[in-house]
Amino acid sequence: MQLQLLQVLQNLFFCFSFLFRYFVFHIHLLFIHKHTKAKSIKLFLLEIFRLKIIGITGTLGAGKGTIVDYLIKKHSFQHFSVRGYLSQLVKAKGQEVNRDTLVATANELRALHSPSFIAEELYREAKASNKDCIIESIRTVGEVTALKAKGNFYLLAIDADQKLRYERIVERASETDKVSFETFVANENREMSSTDANKQNISACVKLADFKFINNGSFEELYEKIDEVLKKI
């Protein structure tokens, strides 16, 4: 019930935001020369539809967070995190936040609602922000299909050498990263593929990505690849 109420409120906020912008634009039209009205209307429509909403998928420790940080700091994107969304729910249930509880909670929500439920919740928030946004991270085929159907959505995928990725998560040392290499590999294998549409299938998501990065090099090399993609979308 709380999730449904939140969804209704988010949709209302987006509608009111759009109507307010349209009202301001209409008032603006009343005071400009008729020959410039057509151009103003075109610019208004471009402003609405030019917003970029990017999703990111990829293997564990490949650099998803690095892409997010760069888009936030360099290109002023707003960040919407699946992990952050799930962490709040896990804590609300009084459980410890770790990969097992995050995955279990995600699978429960997808089975209860739909395979794309979590991503669509974050997409609504992103749309209402009226800013370029990055949704991290996409892990099921249902999420990819649903978000691409909305239009103006692009999926990035990132991968790197497995041992290099493990070294990165050890250095990162987040609450879900304190594991042995064997556990790291087991976790990844569990999330890489599934015949259940409600469960993680990272390998399939990577195949559906619009742009793919191999991140075995420096930060600067990755940043250059990101900038090239932004020019294309």
GROMACS .gro file of C-alpha atoms in nm:
model
  233
    1MET     CA    1   0.000   0.000   0.000
    2GLN     CA    2   0.282   0.242   0.086
    3LEU     CA    3   0.459   0.167  -0.243
    4GLN     CA    4   0.136   0.225  -0.437
    5LEU     CA    5   0.077   0.556  -0.257
    6LEU     CA    6   0.436   0.661  -0.330
    7GLN     CA    7   0.389   0.574  -0.696
    8VAL     CA    8   0.069   0.785  -0.715
    9LEU     CA    9   0.241   1.080  -0.549
   10GLN     CA   10   0.538   1.055  -0.786
   11ASN     CA   11   0.307   1.052  -1.088
   12LEU     CA   12   0.113   1.353  -0.954
   13PHE     CA   13   0.437   1.541  -0.897
   14PHE     CA   14   0.548   1.477  -1.254
   15CYS     CA   15   0.209   1.591  -1.391
   16PHE     CA   16   0.207   1.911  -1.184
   17SER     CA   17   0.568   1.981  -1.283
   18PHE     CA   18   0.483   1.945  -1.651
   19LEU     CA   19   0.166   2.157  -1.621
   20PHE     CA   20   0.353   2.434  -1.440
   21ARG     CA   21   0.621   2.446  -1.709
   22TYR     CA   22   0.352   2.452  -1.978
   23PHE     CA   23   0.169   2.738  -1.799
   24VAL     CA   24   0.488   2.945  -1.776
   25PHE     CA   25   0.561   2.873  -2.141
   26HIS     CA   26   0.208   2.977  -2.245
   27ILE     CA   27   0.236   3.306  -2.058
   28HIS     CA   28   0.569   3.362  -2.230
   29LEU     CA   29   0.403   3.315  -2.570
   30LEU     CA   30   0.152   3.590  -2.498
   31PHE     CA   31   0.430   3.847  -2.485
   32ILE     CA   32   0.652   3.751  -2.776
   33HIS     CA   33   0.627   3.843  -3.144
   34LYS     CA   34   0.415   3.604  -3.355
   35HIS     CA   35   0.708   3.523  -3.587
   36THR     CA   36   0.907   3.380  -3.299
   37LYS     CA   37   0.626   3.165  -3.158
   38ALA     CA   38   0.691   2.868  -3.384
   39LYS     CA   39   1.059   2.867  -3.290
   40SER     CA   40   0.973   2.893  -2.919
   41ILE     CA   41   0.733   2.601  -2.942
   42LYS     CA   42   1.001   2.391  -3.111
   43LEU     CA   43   1.254   2.477  -2.842
   44PHE     CA   44   1.003   2.394  -2.568
   45LEU     CA   45   0.940   2.050  -2.715
   46LEU     CA   46   1.313   1.989  -2.754
   47GLU     CA   47   1.365   2.080  -2.388
   48ILE     CA   48   1.107   1.822  -2.282
   49PHE     CA   49   1.239   1.537  -2.496
   50ARG     CA   50   1.611   1.604  -2.488
   51LEU     CA   51   1.652   1.478  -2.130
   52LYS     CA   52   1.873   1.168  -2.120
   53ILE     CA   53   1.786   0.874  -1.898
   54ILE     CA   54   2.067   0.620  -1.896
   55GLY     CA   55   2.067   0.278  -1.734
   56ILE     CA   56   2.383   0.087  -1.653
   57THR     CA   57   2.448  -0.285  -1.628
   58GLY     CA   58   2.762  -0.493  -1.603
   59THR     CA   59   2.968  -0.742  -1.411
   60LEU     CA   60   3.059  -0.701  -1.043
   61GLY     CA   61   3.333  -0.444  -0.983
   62ALA     CA   62   3.359  -0.354  -1.353
   63GLY     CA   63   3.322   0.022  -1.297
   64LYS     CA   64   2.951   0.101  -1.286
   65GLY     CA   65   3.007   0.336  -0.994
   66THR     CA   66   3.292   0.508  -1.178
   67ILE     CA   67   3.061   0.586  -1.469
   68VAL     CA   68   2.798   0.716  -1.229
   69ASP     CA   69   3.044   0.942  -1.047
   70TYR     CA   70   3.175   1.084  -1.375
   71LEU     CA   71   2.828   1.157  -1.511
   72ILE     CA   72   2.731   1.330  -1.186
   73LYS     CA   73   3.043   1.542  -1.149
   74LYS     CA   74   3.124   1.616  -1.513
   75HIS     CA   75   2.781   1.620  -1.678
   76SER     CA   76   2.546   1.704  -1.386
   77PHE     CA   77   2.343   1.384  -1.407
   78GLN     CA   78   2.116   1.286  -1.119
   79HIS     CA   79   2.173   0.940  -0.975
   80PHE     CA   80   1.903   0.683  -0.893
   81SER     CA   81   2.038   0.368  -0.732
   82VAL     CA   82   1.873   0.026  -0.719
   83ARG     CA   83   2.107  -0.066  -0.434
   84GLY     CA   84   2.008   0.247  -0.242
   85TYR     CA   85   1.639   0.176  -0.299
   86LEU     CA   86   1.675  -0.185  -0.182
   87SER     CA   87   1.902  -0.097   0.111
   88GLN     CA   88   1.629   0.121   0.260
   89LEU     CA   89   1.380  -0.165   0.236
   90VAL     CA   90   1.624  -0.416   0.387
   91LYS     CA   91   1.698  -0.183   0.681
   92ALA     CA   92   1.325  -0.122   0.730
   93LYS     CA   93   1.283  -0.499   0.776
   94GLY     CA   94   1.556  -0.496   1.041
   95GLN     CA   95   1.795  -0.704   0.834
   96GLU     CA   96   2.166  -0.664   0.769
   97VAL     CA   97   2.248  -0.507   0.432
   98ASN     CA   98   2.454  -0.755   0.231
   99ARG     CA   99   2.440  -0.906  -0.117
  100ASP     CA  100   2.215  -1.192  -0.007
  101THR     CA  101   1.950  -0.968   0.154
  102LEU     CA  102   1.962  -0.720  -0.136
  103VAL     CA  103   1.918  -0.995  -0.396
  104ALA     CA  104   1.641  -1.165  -0.195
  105THR     CA  105   1.451  -0.837  -0.151
  106ALA     CA  106   1.486  -0.753  -0.520
  107ASN     CA  107   1.359  -1.095  -0.623
  108GLU     CA  108   1.064  -1.069  -0.382
  109LEU     CA  109   0.958  -0.732  -0.527
  110ARG     CA  110   0.988  -0.853  -0.884
  111ALA     CA  111   0.788  -1.170  -0.809
  112LEU     CA  112   0.520  -0.970  -0.625
  113HIS     CA  113   0.484  -0.696  -0.888
  114SER     CA  114   0.672  -0.750  -1.217
  115PRO     CA  115   1.027  -0.818  -1.339
  116SER     CA  116   1.066  -0.447  -1.419
  117PHE     CA  117   0.910  -0.308  -1.099
  118ILE     CA  118   1.221  -0.166  -0.930
  119ALA     CA  119   1.365  -0.007  -1.242
  120GLU     CA  120   1.029   0.145  -1.333
  121GLU     CA  121   0.997   0.296  -0.986
  122LEU     CA  122   1.334   0.464  -1.030
  123TYR     CA  123   1.244   0.566  -1.386
  124ARG     CA  124   0.937   0.753  -1.255
  125GLU     CA  125   1.155   0.938  -1.008
  126ALA     CA  126   1.407   1.016  -1.282
  127LYS     CA  127   1.137   1.146  -1.516
  128ALA     CA  128   0.993   1.369  -1.243
  129SER     CA  129   1.333   1.525  -1.176
  130ASN     CA  130   1.339   1.690  -1.523
  131LYS     CA  131   1.715   1.631  -1.534
  132ASP     CA  132   1.951   1.398  -1.714
  133CYS     CA  133   1.961   1.083  -1.501
  134ILE     CA  134   2.154   0.761  -1.452
  135ILE     CA  135   1.982   0.449  -1.312
  136GLU     CA  136   2.223   0.203  -1.150
  137SER     CA  137   2.208  -0.086  -1.204
  138ILE     CA  138   1.990  -0.284  -1.444
  139ARG     CA  139   2.000  -0.660  -1.386
  140THR     CA  140   1.697  -0.825  -1.546
  141VAL     CA  141   1.576  -0.854  -1.904
  142GLY     CA  142   1.232  -0.737  -1.792
  143GLU     CA  143   1.383  -0.411  -1.671
  144VAL     CA  144   1.564  -0.350  -2.000
  145THR     CA  145   1.253  -0.426  -2.208
  146ALA     CA  146   1.025  -0.204  -2.000
  147LEU     CA  147   1.261   0.094  -1.993
  148LYS     CA  148   1.345   0.080  -2.363
  149ALA     CA  149   0.972   0.074  -2.442
  150LYS     CA  150   0.939   0.416  -2.277
  151GLY     CA  151   1.169   0.580  -2.533
  152ASN     CA  152   1.460   0.817  -2.474
  153PHE     CA  153   1.638   0.549  -2.268
  154TYR     CA  154   1.986   0.412  -2.332
  155LEU     CA  155   2.156   0.116  -2.166
  156LEU     CA  156   2.531   0.110  -2.104
  157ALA     CA  157   2.717  -0.211  -2.017
  158ILE     CA  158   3.062  -0.243  -1.865
  159ASP     CA  159   3.297  -0.535  -1.807
  160ALA     CA  160   3.663  -0.594  -1.715
  161ASP     CA  161   3.904  -0.876  -1.634
  162GLN     CA  162   3.766  -1.080  -1.343
  163LYS     CA  163   4.077  -1.064  -1.119
  164LEU     CA  164   4.106  -0.691  -1.180
  165ARG     CA  165   3.742  -0.649  -1.081
  166TYR     CA  166   3.797  -0.841  -0.759
  167GLU     CA  167   4.095  -0.620  -0.672
  168ARG     CA  168   3.872  -0.317  -0.724
  169ILE     CA  169   3.598  -0.437  -0.491
  170VAL     CA  170   3.854  -0.524  -0.221
  171GLU     CA  171   3.984  -0.170  -0.246
  172ARG     CA  172   3.630  -0.028  -0.253
  173ALA     CA  173   3.539  -0.223   0.064
  174SER     CA  174   3.166  -0.145   0.067
  175GLU     CA  175   2.924  -0.337   0.287
  176THR     CA  176   2.869  -0.601   0.015
  177ASP     CA  177   3.233  -0.627  -0.098
  178LYS     CA  178   3.401  -0.792   0.201
  179VAL     CA  179   3.420  -1.141   0.051
  180SER     CA  180   3.681  -1.390  -0.064
  181PHE     CA  181   3.763  -1.431  -0.432
  182GLU     CA  182   3.577  -1.764  -0.434
  183THR     CA  183   3.263  -1.600  -0.291
  184PHE     CA  184   3.300  -1.315  -0.539
  185VAL     CA  185   3.304  -1.562  -0.829
  186ALA     CA  186   3.009  -1.757  -0.685
  187ASN     CA  187   2.804  -1.439  -0.639
  188GLU     CA  188   2.875  -1.334  -0.995
  189ASN     CA  189   2.788  -1.673  -1.141
  190ARG     CA  190   2.458  -1.670  -0.951
  191GLU     CA  191   2.362  -1.333  -1.099
  192MET     CA  192   2.495  -1.379  -1.454
  193SER     CA  193   2.209  -1.588  -1.591
  194SER     CA  194   1.866  -1.722  -1.501
  195THR     CA  195   1.563  -1.876  -1.668
  196ASP     CA  196   1.341  -1.692  -1.416
  197ALA     CA  197   1.236  -1.350  -1.553
  198ASN     CA  198   1.220  -1.214  -1.196
  199LYS     CA  199   1.584  -1.292  -1.119
  200GLN     CA  200   1.916  -1.137  -1.217
  201ASN     CA  201   2.044  -1.211  -1.568
  202ILE     CA  202   2.338  -0.978  -1.618
  203SER     CA  203   2.479  -1.155  -1.923
  204ALA     CA  204   2.150  -1.113  -2.111
  205CYS     CA  205   2.128  -0.747  -2.008
  206VAL     CA  206   2.480  -0.685  -2.139
  207LYS     CA  207   2.380  -0.830  -2.476
  208LEU     CA  208   2.085  -0.588  -2.491
  209ALA     CA  209   2.298  -0.281  -2.412
  210ASP     CA  210   2.316   0.006  -2.661
  211PHE     CA  211   2.683   0.071  -2.578
  212LYS     CA  212   2.945  -0.159  -2.420
  213PHE     CA  213   3.272  -0.068  -2.244
  214ILE     CA  214   3.573  -0.284  -2.155
  215ASN     CA  215   3.728  -0.117  -1.852
  216ASN     CA  216   4.076  -0.268  -1.815
  217GLY     CA  217   4.254   0.067  -1.850
  218SER     CA  218   4.274   0.403  -1.676
  219PHE     CA  219   3.999   0.635  -1.556
  220GLU     CA  220   4.085   0.875  -1.838
  221GLU     CA  221   4.036   0.606  -2.102
  222LEU     CA  222   3.693   0.521  -1.962
  223TYR     CA  223   3.596   0.890  -1.941
  224GLU     CA  224   3.681   0.935  -2.310
  225LYS     CA  225   3.457   0.642  -2.401
  226ILE     CA  226   3.170   0.787  -2.197
  227ASP     CA  227   3.204   1.127  -2.363
  228GLU     CA  228   3.195   0.967  -2.707
  229VAL     CA  229   2.869   0.791  -2.618
  230LEU     CA  230   2.711   1.111  -2.487
  231LYS     CA  231   2.781   1.279  -2.821
  232LYS     CA  232   2.585   1.005  -2.998
  233ILE     CA  233   2.275   1.024  -2.781
   0.00000   0.00000   0.00000
